[in-house]
Amino acid sequence: METVIKIKNLYFKYEKRYVLEDVNIEIKRGEYVAFIGPNGGGKSTLAKLIVGLLKPSRGSVLVFGEPPERAREKISYVPQNINFNLDLPLTVMDVALQGRLNKNKLFFNSEDKEIALKQLNRVGMESFKDRKIGDLSGGQRQRVLIARALASEPEILILDEPTASVDPKGQKEIYKILNDLNITRIVISHDVNIFFEKIDRAVYVNRKIYVHENIEPIIEKDQDHFCEVELLEYLKMFKNKREKNV
Amino acid sequence: MFDLLQNAFIASLFISVAVGVIGSYVVINRFNYLAASIAHGSYAGVGFAVYFGISILLGTTVFALLLALLLSFISFNNRSRSDTLIGVIWAVGMSIGIIFTDLTPGYNADLMSYLFGNILMVPKSDLIFMAVVDLIILISGVVFYNHILAISYDIDFAKLRGIRVGFLYTYFLILIALTVVMSVRSIGLILVIALFTIPPYISEKFTKDFKAMMFLSGVLAFVFCIAGLYISYSYDISATPAIILTASVFFFLSLFKRR
Ligand SMILES: Nc1ncnc2c1ncn2[C@@H]1O[C@H](COP(=O)(O)OP(=O)(O)O)[C@@H](O)[C@H]1O
Ligand SMILES: [Mg+2]
């Protein structure tokens, strides 16, 4: 499979201290990768480096063999903070259409509107298209921002904690949307629910990275709630089983 | 008298168009402080103009444009950290303006008339300038509508779409500067900021579409100007404070409406 993102010897610092050190990873076309790790570990920073909002202090990031700013048409992004400018008089449709903009596109045509609507439909927000973006709930707004990113028709989609402000039901819906896509996906998460998804690899980011290959979804998720406590119970169960076998 | 009123009426209309569009962008981007800095700092242009005996409009235009460029250079990358510098530029500009008017021989400077304007004394040449600025603003507003709105909502996403964020930021500060300058003799450099911000602030609460917000802002600005003019005429008081106080009354009333 073709490599779509190649990060080599990447170092990054905002001020004096490096927040990312010696990061090396290649991501292949169609992969579904999770970035996990503690708060402040550098997940969002790494995402911003990949999309080109930040420049490496050392080393390189290549997207389709080019610096990210040359691959803009092929990559899209859903930011971590989604609760900005809520007073702005802007409809859901206006926001979704922003995914269609580019340097030379000043006005939208009927094809742009069609694509924006199609993506709103995909995330189940089509009927909200004339609502003001600030009037939606966090989960609804999250879905609109996913639609906006998809409206760019990217080959790579990066989502920074897309389920952070969403209730469990909404989380499931968002993961369902991501699961049904077949483009390259990177999803940042700091809760264990990500392990119920069909992710190919998990990258633990805490200044340095550690890549977990060949992840298998641990269990079928049939309960509404799952957090670290259930995870521990689950591990205990394994341990007991093994002890019995010994 | 009729001529004066007619000019005041036309000036009100032209100013309302400009502040309706530009003011709306200022409010949604929280550029109030930048706009105020350009407005106050431009007083240096008034000082230079009277000292060197050139046209006030020319002096303030040159200065306001220079300030817009300077401020966009200083503040583009980090607006919150450049607050102090923006404030200093504001103060330096005003001080230069006052000193140069002081130094002007035989000029018993009518400071007040540039700080607070007089809409009943707007010359025809200013009206032409206003019409030109309005035209530039309206065309820019249409051409860059989607790009500026995308930047205002989410600058990072706009960058990722390849929108020329830096260029539009500078361009936009230039349009603010032109709007300030066109109001120098009618509303004045200081109170024009209130007209920039109050109508859009009210409109934002009543609209869910940005075009509607700009339109309503323009209408409100015009209503405030005309009402203020009427009050000023009836009670023989200065027009600008009458206009701004009218706007303020509506501003306070609007506070009762929740978002
Ligand atoms: N704009 C910034 N300026 C300075 N330091 C920052 C900035 N953004 C993040 N950091 C620091 O970089 C580190 C990594 O942050 P971040 O990438 O947001 O982590 P995560 O997304 O994993 O929570 C943290 O120590 C954070 O404080
Ligand atoms: Mg983060």
XYZ file of C-alpha atoms in Angstrom, chain A residues 3-164:
162
model
C 2.501 5.703 1.935
C 0.404 8.866 2.238
C 2.007 10.445 5.311
C 5.692 10.157 6.079
C 7.142 11.713 9.216
C 10.918 11.581 9.621
C 13.051 12.586 12.615
C 10.478 15.172 13.588
C 11.166 17.510 16.491
C 8.899 20.351 17.503
C 8.948 23.059 20.150
C 6.656 26.034 20.736
C 9.123 27.805 23.015
C 12.216 26.315 24.614
C 11.142 22.801 25.467
C 10.561 20.177 22.804
C 6.981 18.869 22.960
C 7.703 16.262 20.270
C 10.991 14.442 19.859
C 12.313 12.066 17.238
C 8.944 11.129 15.774
C 9.070 8.652 12.881
C 6.032 7.046 11.309
C 4.583 6.191 7.933
C 0.848 5.977 7.385
C -0.546 4.043 4.443
C -3.500 4.764 2.231
C -6.806 3.724 3.760
C -5.420 3.153 7.248
C -7.486 4.020 10.313
C -5.063 5.200 12.978
C -5.707 6.354 16.538
C -3.469 8.856 18.330
C -3.758 8.244 22.063
C -1.899 9.482 25.099
C -2.179 11.836 28.068
C -3.330 15.421 27.974
C -0.471 17.654 26.941
C 1.315 14.701 25.364
C 1.471 16.419 21.962
C -1.371 14.765 20.021
C -2.919 18.012 18.784
C 0.511 19.406 17.993
C 1.328 16.356 15.886
C -2.001 16.692 14.051
C -1.296 20.370 13.313
C 2.149 19.462 11.993
C 0.620 16.904 9.651
C -1.942 19.326 8.221
C 0.646 22.097 7.980
C -0.696 24.555 10.546
C 2.673 24.224 12.310
C 6.130 23.776 10.826
C 8.606 21.214 12.203
C 11.517 22.634 14.206
C 13.607 19.781 12.799
C 12.886 16.840 10.554
C 10.128 16.591 8.001
C 6.483 15.837 7.378
C 5.535 14.753 3.877
C 1.968 14.263 2.687
C 1.775 12.460 -0.649
C 5.503 13.117 -0.920
C 5.141 16.883 -0.553
C 5.108 19.421 2.275
C 1.567 19.593 3.747
C 0.822 23.035 2.313
C 1.269 21.593 -1.170
C -1.176 18.772 -0.432
C -3.997 20.933 0.903
C -6.600 19.690 -1.501
C -6.098 16.126 -0.277
C -6.201 16.556 3.474
C -8.852 17.896 5.812
C -9.139 18.480 9.507
C -11.612 18.765 12.371
C -10.155 20.873 15.195
C -10.250 19.977 18.876
C -12.031 23.102 20.029
C -15.375 23.419 18.289
C -17.004 26.036 20.501
C -15.604 29.170 18.925
C -17.417 32.239 17.580
C -20.824 30.983 18.602
C -22.424 34.423 18.259
C -21.569 34.579 14.574
C -24.659 34.666 12.370
C -23.730 31.641 10.311
C -25.952 28.750 9.318
C -25.064 25.061 9.341
C -25.045 25.144 5.536
C -22.659 28.143 5.524
C -20.243 26.166 7.685
C -20.461 22.983 5.597
C -19.859 25.020 2.433
C -16.575 26.336 3.845
C -15.167 22.909 3.106
C -15.569 23.722 -0.595
C -13.525 26.955 -0.524
C -10.074 27.250 -1.950
C -7.638 29.968 -2.911
C -9.367 30.707 -6.198
C -12.940 29.838 -5.346
C -14.737 32.992 -4.269
C -18.310 31.861 -4.887
C -20.145 28.579 -4.508
C -21.824 26.859 -7.432
C -24.632 24.327 -7.417
C -22.185 21.424 -7.291
C -20.624 22.813 -4.111
C -24.045 23.094 -2.532
C -24.890 19.570 -3.573
C -21.692 18.179 -2.044
C -22.126 20.146 1.181
C -25.689 18.877 1.497
C -24.611 15.323 0.788
C -22.063 15.463 3.610
C -24.562 17.047 5.994
C -26.848 14.195 5.108
C -24.114 11.665 5.811
C -23.677 13.013 9.349
C -27.424 13.295 9.858
C -27.536 17.086 9.977
C -29.250 17.888 6.688
C -32.493 18.925 8.322
C -30.554 21.466 10.433
C -29.057 23.222 7.424
C -30.742 26.573 8.058
C -30.135 26.614 11.798
C -27.603 28.948 13.351
C -24.366 27.077 14.120
C -24.169 28.545 17.632
C -27.627 27.242 18.531
C -26.662 23.579 18.113
C -25.531 21.219 20.856
C -21.855 20.266 21.063
C -22.440 16.907 19.427
C -24.453 18.403 16.587
C -21.834 21.060 15.955
C -19.157 18.373 15.983
C -21.001 16.531 13.234
C -21.354 19.694 11.162
C -17.605 20.232 11.389
C -17.048 16.663 10.239
C -19.362 17.376 7.292
C -17.377 20.541 6.543
C -14.130 18.538 6.491
C -15.701 15.843 4.295
C -17.065 18.469 1.911
C -13.448 19.067 0.865
C -13.529 15.477 -0.424
C -10.172 14.724 1.188
C -8.087 11.584 0.858
C -6.905 11.987 4.448
C -9.085 13.098 7.337
C -7.700 14.073 10.747
C -10.062 14.509 13.685
C -8.874 15.948 16.983
C -10.913 14.427 19.814
C -14.172 14.347 17.849
C -16.069 12.741 20.701
C -14.847 14.936 23.564
